[in-house]
Coordinates of C-alpha atoms and ligand atoms in Angstrom, one line a residue:
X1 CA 29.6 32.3 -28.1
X2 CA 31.8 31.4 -25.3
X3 CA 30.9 28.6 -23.5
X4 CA 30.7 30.0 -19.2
X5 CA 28.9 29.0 -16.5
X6 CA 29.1 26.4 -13.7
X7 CA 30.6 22.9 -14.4
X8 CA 28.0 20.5 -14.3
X9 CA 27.3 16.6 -14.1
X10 CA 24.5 15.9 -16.8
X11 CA 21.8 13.2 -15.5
X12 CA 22.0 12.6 -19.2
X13 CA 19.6 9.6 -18.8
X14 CA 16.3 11.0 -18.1
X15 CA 16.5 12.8 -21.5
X16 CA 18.3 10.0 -23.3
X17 CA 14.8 7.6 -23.7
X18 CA 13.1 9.9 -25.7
X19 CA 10.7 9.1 -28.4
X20 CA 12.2 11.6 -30.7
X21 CA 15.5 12.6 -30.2
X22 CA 14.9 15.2 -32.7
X23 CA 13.1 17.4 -30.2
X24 CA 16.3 17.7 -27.8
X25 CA 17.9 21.3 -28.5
X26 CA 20.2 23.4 -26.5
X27 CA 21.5 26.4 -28.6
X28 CA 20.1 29.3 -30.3
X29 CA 17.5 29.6 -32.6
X30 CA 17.4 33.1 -34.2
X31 CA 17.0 33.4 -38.4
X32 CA 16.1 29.6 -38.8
X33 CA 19.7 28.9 -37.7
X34 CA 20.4 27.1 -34.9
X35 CA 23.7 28.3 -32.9
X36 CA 25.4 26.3 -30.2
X37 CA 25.9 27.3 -26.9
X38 CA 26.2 26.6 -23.2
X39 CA 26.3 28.3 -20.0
X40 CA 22.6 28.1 -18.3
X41 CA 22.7 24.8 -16.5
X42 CA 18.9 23.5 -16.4
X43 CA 18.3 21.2 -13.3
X44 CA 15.8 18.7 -12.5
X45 CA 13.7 19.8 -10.0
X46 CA 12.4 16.4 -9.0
X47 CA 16.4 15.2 -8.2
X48 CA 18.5 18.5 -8.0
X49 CA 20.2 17.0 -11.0
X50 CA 21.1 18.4 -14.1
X51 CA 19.6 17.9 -17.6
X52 CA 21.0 19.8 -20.1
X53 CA 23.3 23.5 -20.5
X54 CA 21.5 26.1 -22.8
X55 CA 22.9 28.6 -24.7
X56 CA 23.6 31.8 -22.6
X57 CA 23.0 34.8 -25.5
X58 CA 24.3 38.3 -24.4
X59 CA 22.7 41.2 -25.8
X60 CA 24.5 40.5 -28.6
X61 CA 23.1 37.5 -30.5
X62 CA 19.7 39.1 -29.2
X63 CA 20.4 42.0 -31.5
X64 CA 21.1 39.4 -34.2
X65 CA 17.9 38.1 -33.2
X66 CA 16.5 41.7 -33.6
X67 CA 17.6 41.6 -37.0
X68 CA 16.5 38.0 -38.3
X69 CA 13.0 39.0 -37.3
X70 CA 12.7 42.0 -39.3
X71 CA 14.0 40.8 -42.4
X72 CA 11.2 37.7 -42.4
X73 CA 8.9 40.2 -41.2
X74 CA 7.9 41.7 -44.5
X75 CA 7.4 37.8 -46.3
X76 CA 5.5 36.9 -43.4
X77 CA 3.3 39.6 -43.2
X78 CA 2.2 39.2 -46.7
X79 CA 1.9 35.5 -46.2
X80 CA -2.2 35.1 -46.7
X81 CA -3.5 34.5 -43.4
X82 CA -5.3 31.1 -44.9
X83 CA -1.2 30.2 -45.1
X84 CA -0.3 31.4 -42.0
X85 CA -3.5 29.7 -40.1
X86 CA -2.6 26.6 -42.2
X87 CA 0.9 26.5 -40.6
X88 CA -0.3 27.3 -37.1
X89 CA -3.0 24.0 -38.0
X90 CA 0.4 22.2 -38.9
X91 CA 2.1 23.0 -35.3
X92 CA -1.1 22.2 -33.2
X93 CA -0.7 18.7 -35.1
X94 CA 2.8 18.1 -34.4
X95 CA 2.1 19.2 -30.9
X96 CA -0.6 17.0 -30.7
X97 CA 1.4 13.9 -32.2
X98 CA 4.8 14.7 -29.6
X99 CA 2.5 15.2 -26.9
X100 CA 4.2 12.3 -24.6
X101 CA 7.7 13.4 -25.0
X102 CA 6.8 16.8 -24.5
X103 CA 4.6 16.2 -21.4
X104 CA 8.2 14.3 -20.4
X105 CA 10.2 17.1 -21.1
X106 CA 7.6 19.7 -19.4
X107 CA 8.0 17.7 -16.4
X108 CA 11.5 16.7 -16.0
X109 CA 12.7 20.8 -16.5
X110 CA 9.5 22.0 -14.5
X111 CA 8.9 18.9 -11.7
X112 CA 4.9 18.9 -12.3
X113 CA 3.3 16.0 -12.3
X114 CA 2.9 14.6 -15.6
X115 CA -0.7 14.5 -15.4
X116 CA -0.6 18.2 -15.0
X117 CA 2.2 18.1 -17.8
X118 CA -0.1 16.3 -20.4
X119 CA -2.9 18.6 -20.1
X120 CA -0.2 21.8 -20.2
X121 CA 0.3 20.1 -24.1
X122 CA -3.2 19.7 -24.6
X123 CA -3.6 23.5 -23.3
X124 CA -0.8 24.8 -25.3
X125 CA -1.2 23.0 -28.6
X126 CA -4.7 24.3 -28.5
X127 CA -3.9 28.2 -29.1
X128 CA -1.9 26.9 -32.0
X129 CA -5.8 25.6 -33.8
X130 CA -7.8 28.6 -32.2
X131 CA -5.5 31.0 -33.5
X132 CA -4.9 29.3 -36.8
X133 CA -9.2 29.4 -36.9
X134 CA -8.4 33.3 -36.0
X135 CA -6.1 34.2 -38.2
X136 CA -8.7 34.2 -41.1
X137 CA -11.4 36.2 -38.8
X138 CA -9.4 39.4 -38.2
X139 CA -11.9 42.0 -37.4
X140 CA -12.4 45.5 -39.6
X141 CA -15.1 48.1 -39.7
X142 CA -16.5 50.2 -42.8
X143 CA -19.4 52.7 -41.4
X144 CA -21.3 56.4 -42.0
X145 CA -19.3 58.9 -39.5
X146 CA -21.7 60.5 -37.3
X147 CA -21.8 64.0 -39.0
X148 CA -22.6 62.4 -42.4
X149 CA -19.8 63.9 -44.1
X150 CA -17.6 60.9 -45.1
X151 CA -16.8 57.0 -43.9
X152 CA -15.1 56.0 -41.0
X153 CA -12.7 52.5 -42.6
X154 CA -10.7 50.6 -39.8
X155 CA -8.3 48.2 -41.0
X156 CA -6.0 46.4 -38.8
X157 CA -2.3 45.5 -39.2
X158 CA 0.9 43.0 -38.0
X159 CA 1.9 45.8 -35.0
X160 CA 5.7 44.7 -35.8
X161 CA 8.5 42.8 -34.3
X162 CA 7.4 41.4 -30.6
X163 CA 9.3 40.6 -27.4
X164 CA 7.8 37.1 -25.9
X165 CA 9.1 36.5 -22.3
X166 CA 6.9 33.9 -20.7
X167 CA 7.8 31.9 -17.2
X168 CA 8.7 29.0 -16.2
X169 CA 5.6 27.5 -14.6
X170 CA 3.9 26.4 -18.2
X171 CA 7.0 26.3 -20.7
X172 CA 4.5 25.3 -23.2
X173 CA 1.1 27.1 -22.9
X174 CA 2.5 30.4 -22.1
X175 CA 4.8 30.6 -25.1
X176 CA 2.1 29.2 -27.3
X177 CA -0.4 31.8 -26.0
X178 CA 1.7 34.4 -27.3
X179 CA 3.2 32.8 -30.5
X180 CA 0.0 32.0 -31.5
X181 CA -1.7 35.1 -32.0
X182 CA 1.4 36.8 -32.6
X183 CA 1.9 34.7 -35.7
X184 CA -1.7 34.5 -36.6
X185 CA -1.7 38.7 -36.6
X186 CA 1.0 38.5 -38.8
X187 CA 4.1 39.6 -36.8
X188 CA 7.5 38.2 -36.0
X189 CA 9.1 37.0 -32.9
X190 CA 12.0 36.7 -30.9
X191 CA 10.8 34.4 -27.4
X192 CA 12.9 34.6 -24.2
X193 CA 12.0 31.1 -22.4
X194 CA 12.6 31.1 -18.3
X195 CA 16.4 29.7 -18.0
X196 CA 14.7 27.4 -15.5
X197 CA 12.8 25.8 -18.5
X198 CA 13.9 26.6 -22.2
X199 CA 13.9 23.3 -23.2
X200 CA 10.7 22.5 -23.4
X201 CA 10.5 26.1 -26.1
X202 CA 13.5 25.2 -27.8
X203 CA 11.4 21.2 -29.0
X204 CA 8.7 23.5 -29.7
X205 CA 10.4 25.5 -31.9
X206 CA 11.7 22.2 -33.3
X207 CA 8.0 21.5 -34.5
X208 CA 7.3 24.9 -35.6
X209 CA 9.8 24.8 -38.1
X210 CA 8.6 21.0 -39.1
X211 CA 5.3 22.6 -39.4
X212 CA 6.6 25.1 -42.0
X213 CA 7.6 28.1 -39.7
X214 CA 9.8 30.2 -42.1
X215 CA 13.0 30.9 -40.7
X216 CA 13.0 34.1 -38.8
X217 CA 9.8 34.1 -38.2
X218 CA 10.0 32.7 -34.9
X219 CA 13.0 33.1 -33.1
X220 CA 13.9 31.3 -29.1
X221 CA 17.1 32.8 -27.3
X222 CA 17.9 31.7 -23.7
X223 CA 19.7 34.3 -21.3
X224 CA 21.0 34.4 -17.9
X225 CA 20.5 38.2 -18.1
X226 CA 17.3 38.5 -18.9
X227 CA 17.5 42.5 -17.9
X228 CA 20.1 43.9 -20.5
X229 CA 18.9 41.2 -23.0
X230 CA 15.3 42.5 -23.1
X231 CA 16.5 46.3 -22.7
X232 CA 18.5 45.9 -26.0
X233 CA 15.6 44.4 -27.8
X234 CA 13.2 46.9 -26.4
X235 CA 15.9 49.7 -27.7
X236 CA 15.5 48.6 -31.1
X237 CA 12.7 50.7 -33.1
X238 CA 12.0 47.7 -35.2
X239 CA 10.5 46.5 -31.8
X240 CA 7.2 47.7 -31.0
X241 CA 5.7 45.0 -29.1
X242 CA 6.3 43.6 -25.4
X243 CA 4.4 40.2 -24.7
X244 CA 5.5 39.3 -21.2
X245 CA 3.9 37.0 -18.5
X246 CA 5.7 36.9 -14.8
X247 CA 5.9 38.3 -11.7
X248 CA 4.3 41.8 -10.6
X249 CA 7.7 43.2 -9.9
X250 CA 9.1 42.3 -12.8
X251 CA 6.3 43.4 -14.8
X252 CA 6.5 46.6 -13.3
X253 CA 10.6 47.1 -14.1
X254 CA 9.7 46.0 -17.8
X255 CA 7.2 48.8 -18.2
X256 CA 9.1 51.4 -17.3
X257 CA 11.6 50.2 -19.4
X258 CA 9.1 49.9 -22.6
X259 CA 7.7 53.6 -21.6
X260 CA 11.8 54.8 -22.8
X261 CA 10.6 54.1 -26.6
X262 CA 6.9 53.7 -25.9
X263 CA 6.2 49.9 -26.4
X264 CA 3.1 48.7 -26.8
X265 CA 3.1 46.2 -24.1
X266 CA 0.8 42.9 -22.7
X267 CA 1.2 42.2 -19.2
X268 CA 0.4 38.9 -17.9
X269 CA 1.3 39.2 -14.0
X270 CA 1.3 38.0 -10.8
X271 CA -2.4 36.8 -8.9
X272 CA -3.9 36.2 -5.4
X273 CA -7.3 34.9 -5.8
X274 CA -9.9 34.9 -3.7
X275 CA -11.9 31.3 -3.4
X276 CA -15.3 31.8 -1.3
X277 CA -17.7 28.9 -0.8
X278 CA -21.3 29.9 0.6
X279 CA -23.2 27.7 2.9
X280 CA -25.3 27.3 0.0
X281 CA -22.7 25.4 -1.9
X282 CA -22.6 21.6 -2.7
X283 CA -19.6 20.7 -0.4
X284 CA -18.6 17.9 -2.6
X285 CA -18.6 20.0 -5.9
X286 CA -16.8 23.0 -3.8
X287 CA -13.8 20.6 -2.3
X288 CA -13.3 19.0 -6.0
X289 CA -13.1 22.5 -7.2
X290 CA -10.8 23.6 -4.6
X291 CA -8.5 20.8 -5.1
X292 CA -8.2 21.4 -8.9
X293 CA -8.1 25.2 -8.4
X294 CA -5.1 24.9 -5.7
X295 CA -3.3 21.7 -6.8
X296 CA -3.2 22.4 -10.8
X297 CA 0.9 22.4 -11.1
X298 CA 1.2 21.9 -7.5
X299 CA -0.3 25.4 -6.6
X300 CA 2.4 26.7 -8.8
X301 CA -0.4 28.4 -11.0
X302 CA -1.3 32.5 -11.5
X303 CA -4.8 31.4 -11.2
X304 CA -4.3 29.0 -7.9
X305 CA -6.9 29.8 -5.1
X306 CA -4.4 31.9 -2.7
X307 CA -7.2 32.5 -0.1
X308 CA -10.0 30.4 1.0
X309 CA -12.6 32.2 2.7
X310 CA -15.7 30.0 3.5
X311 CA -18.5 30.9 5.0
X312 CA -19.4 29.7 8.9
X313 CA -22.1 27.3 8.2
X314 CA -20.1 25.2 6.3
X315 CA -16.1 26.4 7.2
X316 CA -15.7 23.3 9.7
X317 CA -16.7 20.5 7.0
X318 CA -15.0 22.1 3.8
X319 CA -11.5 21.8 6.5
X320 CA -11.9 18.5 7.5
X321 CA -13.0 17.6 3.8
X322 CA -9.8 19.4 2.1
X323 CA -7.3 18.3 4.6
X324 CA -8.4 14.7 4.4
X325 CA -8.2 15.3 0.1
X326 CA -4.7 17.1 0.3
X327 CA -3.2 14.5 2.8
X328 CA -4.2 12.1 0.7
X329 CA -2.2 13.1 -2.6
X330 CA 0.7 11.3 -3.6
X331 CA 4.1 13.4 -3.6
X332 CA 7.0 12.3 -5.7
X333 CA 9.2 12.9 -8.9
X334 CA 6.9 14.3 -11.5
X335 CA 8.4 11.8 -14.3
X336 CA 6.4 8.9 -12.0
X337 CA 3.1 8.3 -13.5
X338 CA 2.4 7.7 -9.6
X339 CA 2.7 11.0 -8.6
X340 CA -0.2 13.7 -8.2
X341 CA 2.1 16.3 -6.6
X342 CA 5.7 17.1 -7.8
X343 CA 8.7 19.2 -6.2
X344 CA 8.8 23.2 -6.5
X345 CA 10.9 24.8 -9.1
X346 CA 13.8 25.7 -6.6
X347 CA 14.7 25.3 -3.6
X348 CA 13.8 29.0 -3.2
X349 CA 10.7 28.5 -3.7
X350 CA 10.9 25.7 -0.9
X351 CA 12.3 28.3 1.7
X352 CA 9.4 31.0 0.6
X353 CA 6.5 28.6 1.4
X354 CA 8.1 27.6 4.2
X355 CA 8.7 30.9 5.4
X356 CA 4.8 32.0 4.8
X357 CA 3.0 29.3 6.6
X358 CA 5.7 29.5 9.7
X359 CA 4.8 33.6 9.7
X360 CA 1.0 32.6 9.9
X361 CA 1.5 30.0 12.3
X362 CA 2.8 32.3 14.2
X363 CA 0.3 34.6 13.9
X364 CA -2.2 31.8 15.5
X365 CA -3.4 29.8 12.2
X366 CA -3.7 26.1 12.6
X367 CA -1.8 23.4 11.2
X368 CA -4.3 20.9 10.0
X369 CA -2.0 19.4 8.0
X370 CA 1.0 19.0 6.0
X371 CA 3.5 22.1 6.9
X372 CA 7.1 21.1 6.8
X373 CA 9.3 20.9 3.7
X374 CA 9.8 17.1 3.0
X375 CA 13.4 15.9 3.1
X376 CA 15.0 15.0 -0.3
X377 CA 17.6 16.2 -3.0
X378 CA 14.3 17.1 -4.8
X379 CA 12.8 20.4 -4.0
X380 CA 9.3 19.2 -2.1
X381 CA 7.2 20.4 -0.2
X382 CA 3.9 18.6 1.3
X383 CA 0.1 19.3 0.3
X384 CA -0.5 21.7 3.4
X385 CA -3.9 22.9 5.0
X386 CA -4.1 26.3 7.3
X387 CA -7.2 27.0 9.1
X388 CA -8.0 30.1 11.2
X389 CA -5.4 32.1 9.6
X390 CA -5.7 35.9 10.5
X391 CA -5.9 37.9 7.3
X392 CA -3.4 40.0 8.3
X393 CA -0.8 37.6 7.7
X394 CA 1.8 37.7 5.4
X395 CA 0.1 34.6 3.5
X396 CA -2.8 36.6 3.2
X397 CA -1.6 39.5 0.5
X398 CA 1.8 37.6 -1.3
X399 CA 1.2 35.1 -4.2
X400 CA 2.1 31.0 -2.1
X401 CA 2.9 29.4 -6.0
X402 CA 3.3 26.1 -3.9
X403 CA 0.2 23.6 -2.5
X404 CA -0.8 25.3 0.8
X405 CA -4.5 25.9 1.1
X406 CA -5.0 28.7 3.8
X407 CA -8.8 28.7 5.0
X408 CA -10.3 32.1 6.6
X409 CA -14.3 31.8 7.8
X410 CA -16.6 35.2 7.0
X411 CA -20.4 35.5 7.7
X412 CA -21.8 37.8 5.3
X413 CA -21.4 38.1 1.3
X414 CA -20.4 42.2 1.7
X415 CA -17.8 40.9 4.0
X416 CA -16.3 38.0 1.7
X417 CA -16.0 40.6 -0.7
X418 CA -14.5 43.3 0.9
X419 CA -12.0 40.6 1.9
X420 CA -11.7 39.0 -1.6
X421 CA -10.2 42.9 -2.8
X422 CA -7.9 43.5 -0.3
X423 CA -5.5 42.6 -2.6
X424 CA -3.5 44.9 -5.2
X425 CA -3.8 41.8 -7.5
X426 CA -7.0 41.4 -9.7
X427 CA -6.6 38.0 -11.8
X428 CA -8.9 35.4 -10.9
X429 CA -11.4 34.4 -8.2
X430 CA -13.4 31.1 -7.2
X431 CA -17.3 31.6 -6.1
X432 CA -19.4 28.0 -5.2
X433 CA -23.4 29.0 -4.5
X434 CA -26.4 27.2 -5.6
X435 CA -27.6 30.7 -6.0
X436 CA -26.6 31.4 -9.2
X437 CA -27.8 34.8 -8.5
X438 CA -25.9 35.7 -5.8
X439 CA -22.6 33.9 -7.3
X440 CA -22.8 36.8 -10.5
X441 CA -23.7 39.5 -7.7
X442 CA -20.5 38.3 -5.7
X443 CA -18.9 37.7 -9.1
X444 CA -19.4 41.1 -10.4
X445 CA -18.8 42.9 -6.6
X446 CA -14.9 41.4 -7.1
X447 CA -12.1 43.0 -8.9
X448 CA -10.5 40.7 -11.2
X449 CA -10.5 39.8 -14.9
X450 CA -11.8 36.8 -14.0
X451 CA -14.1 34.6 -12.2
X452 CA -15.0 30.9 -12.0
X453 CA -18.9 30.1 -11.0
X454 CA -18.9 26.3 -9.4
X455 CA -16.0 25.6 -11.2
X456 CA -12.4 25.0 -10.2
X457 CA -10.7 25.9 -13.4
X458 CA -11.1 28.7 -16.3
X459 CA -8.4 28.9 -19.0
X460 CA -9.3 27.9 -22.4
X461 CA -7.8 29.4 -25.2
X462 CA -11.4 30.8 -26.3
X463 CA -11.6 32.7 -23.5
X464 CA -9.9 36.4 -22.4
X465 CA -7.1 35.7 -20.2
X466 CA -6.0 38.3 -18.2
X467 CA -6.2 40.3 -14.7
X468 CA -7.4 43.6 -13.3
X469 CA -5.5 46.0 -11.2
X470 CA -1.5 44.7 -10.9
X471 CA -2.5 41.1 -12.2
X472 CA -2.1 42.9 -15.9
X473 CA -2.9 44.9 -18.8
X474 CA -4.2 43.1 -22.0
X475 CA -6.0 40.1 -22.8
X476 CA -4.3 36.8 -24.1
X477 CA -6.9 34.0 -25.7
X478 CA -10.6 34.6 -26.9
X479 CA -11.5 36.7 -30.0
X480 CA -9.6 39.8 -29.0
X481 CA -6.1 38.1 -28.3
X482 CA -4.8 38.6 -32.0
X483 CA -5.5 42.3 -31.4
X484 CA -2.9 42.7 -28.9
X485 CA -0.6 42.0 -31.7
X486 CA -2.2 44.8 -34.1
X487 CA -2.5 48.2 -34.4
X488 CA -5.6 49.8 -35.8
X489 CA -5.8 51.9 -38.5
X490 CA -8.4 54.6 -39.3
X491 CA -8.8 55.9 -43.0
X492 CA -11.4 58.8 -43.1
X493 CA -13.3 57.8 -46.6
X494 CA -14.7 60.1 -49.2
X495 CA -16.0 58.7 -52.2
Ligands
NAD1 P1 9.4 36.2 -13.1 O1 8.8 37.6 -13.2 O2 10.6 36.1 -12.2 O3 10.0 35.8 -14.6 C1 9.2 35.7 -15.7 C2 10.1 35.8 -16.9 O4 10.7 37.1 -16.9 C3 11.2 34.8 -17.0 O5 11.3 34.4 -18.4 C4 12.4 35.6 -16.5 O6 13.6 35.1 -17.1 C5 12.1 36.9 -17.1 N1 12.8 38.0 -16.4 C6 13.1 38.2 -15.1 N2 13.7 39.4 -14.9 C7 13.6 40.0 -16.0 C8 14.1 41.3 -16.5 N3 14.6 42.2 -15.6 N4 13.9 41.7 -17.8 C9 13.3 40.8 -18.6 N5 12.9 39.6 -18.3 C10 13.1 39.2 -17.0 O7 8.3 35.2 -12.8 P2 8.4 33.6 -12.6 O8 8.9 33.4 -11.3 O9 9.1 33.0 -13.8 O10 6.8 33.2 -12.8 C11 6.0 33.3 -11.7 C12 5.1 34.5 -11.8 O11 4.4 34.6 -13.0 C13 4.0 34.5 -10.7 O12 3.9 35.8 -10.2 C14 2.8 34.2 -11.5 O13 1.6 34.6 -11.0 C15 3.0 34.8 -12.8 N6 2.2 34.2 -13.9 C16 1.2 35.0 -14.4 C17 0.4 34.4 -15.4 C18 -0.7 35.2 -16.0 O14 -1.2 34.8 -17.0 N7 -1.2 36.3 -15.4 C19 0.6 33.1 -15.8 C20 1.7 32.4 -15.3 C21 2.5 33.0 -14.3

């Protein structure tokens, strides 16, 4: 592969103390062979520095990839599944034992704090032991057909080669959520990692294949063109499944492009939720909830509380309390223990916030505090609190991904959720009542996949992950993850 792409001065020293050198990577991984390469310049978010250059694979080498995962396919679908969860048991372990380094790496590709990066590990490696638990529970069915005339036998099996394409805001725990089950089903993979973070996948993939990862069984390519990279894979028959978690609008141009040979696909997408606090609520419980709902990652989260929309009774005391928590968190470089809060991914990213809280200032919201992009080679931007923001502000219906908590006051519960769905996003929402009755009324009345109760955080790899409407299609986690990886199969029985 010919080495292109911008020249670039490495900051070679953050990555130079680590524990375990062996977990630094930057080429290739496809068939158990690792293939060096440059090209995709991965920068430090917390210094505008560089790190590292990844190899950039054109369709090419992806189509190599295309073919080392079929020809492992048919060992490691006959691989007992006691094996296969015993290797998965082995990678949760390694995880579990690099967890520092990798919490180091997490958060000197992605910025986030490495508080926030630690329990990203803990998240991650944890799909890796509920799927290997899985992996020996896939479901089946033997029963009398209706009519009486014969038995109805459903089997399931490994759905095939599958397409992993997972972002950049948790390198680790939205690769592992797919590998996991993926592997655990039975199937092969080929993972696309964001350029913006493939390092992180690429030490992962280190560990897989310490924990006894066949080669070809999981394969990690890094791409500046994701588009014609992901179209040739999703051209190849032996493809038939699309695992991706991103944006909407990219989710939407990967469907159409899985519809040309009828993919099976999971789509992990884009969010606004809805956070409503009742007069009812404990105001304490309700502000700590907020805080870990909107700050997780630096609001740089699919589930992070996009909307705030407390009731009157209590709207003026949950501002004051939220803007006296978020001016009080440290900003800084996520590698500094220090920090709470680290940089954005890109200075993009920067200029998008920006850009959404000036349009709802604007528009007569109120600056309670935080609101200007911080100056620094970094790409920061301050904890920020909006109050009075009219919902039809721009703020209102796109997804912030940074740590700006706009706050919007409603009187009635039919009103906070009519405003809770008027969104064309359905993956998570945020209800705080002491009434747990009215919390699972409110809970059921919104549209989303779902819904914390007095709680600021819900993922857990035992749970179904996923959105309604344009947040997604599928579910990753819980019992039925490792189905999204198989495809059933019906044998009408006479004997
Ligand atoms: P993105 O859609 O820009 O990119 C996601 C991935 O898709 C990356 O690996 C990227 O390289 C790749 N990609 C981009 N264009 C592509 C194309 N044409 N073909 C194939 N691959 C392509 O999203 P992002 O900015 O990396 O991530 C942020 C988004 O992800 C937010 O909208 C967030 O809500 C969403 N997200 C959703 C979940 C969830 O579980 N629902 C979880 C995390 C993030």
């Amino acid at each position: 592969m010919t080495p292109k792409g911008p020249d670039m001065t490495l900051d070679a020293a953050p990555l130079a103390d680590f524990a375990d050198p062996a977990l630094h990577a930057a080429g290739l991984y496809i068939g158990g062979d690792w293939l060096p390469g440059s090209g995709i310049p991965v920068l430090n978010p917390s210094t505008g520095g560089g790190l590292a250059q990844v190899a950039d694979a054109s369709p090419a080498p992806a189509l190599r990839a295309g073919d080392a995962a079929p020809s492992a396919a048919a060992g490691w679908r006959a691989t007992p599944p006691r094996q296969r969860a015993e290797i998965l048991r082995r990678w949760f372990q390694l995880m579990t034992e690099h967890a520092e380094d990798l919490a180091r790496l997490i958060s000197l590709e992605n910025g986030k704090a490495l508080a926030d990066a630690r329990g990203e590990v803990a998240y991650a490696a944890e799909f890796f032991r509920w799927y290997a638990e899985e992996a020996v529970r896939i479901p089946g069915e033997f029963r009398h057909a209706p009519s009486g005339a014969n038995h109805i036998l459903v089997d399931h099996d490994p759905i095939g080669i599958a397409v992993l394409i997972p972002p950049w805001n948790f390198p680790a725990a939205m690769a592992t959520r797919k590998i996991g089950p993926a592997l655990a089903a039975g199937c092969t993979v080929i993972l696309k990692p964001a350029s913006e973070t493939p390092l992180t996948a690429y030490a992962m993939a280190r560990l897989g294949a310490q924990a006894g990862v066949p080669p070809g069984v999981v394969n990690v390519l890094t791409t500046a063109q994701p588009g014609p990279v992901t179209n040739a894979m999703l051209a190849d028959p032996r493809v038939r499944k699309l695992s991706f978690t991103g944006s909407t609008g990219v989710g939407r141009v990967l469907l159409a492009e899985a519809a040309k040979s009828v993919v099976s696909c999971s789509m992990e997408l884009g969010g606004n939720a809805p956070f409503l606090v009742f007069d009812d609520a404990d105001l304490d419980a309700a502000l700590d909830g907020a805080m870990i709902a909107k700050m997780r990652n630096a609001g740089e989260a699919c589930t992070a509380a996009n909307r705030f929309y407390v009731q009157s009774g209590i709207h003026d005391a949950f501002v004051v309390g939220l803007a006296a928590r978020m001016a009080a968190l440290k900003v800084g470089p996520g590698t500094d223990p220090a920090s709470q809060v680290g940089p954005m991914i890109t200075p993009r990213a920067v200029q998008k916030i920006d850009r959404l809280v000036t349009r709802a200032v604007n528009l007569g919201a109120r600056l309670v505090t935080g609101g200007t992009p911080l100056p620094s080679s970094g790409y920061y931007y301050p904890p920020t609190v909006l109050a009075d923001v009219s919902p039809q502000a721009e703020i209102a219906h796109e997804e912030i991904f940074g740590p700006v908590a706009p706050v919007y006051r409603f009187d009635t519960e039919d009103q906070a959720i009519a405003l809770a769905n008027e969104t064309e996003y359905g993956l998570a929402a945020y209800v705080y009542s002491r009434d747990l009755s009215r919390a699972l009324r409110v809970g059921k009345g919104i549209e989303t996949g779902m819904v914390a109760i007095n709680r600021g955080l819900m993922s857990d790899p035992a749970a179904p992950f996923g959105g309604a409407k344009q947040s997604g299609l599928g579910r990753e986690g819980g019992v039925t993850g490792i189905l999204e990886f198989m495809e059933p199969k019906y044998f009408a029985v006479n004997f």
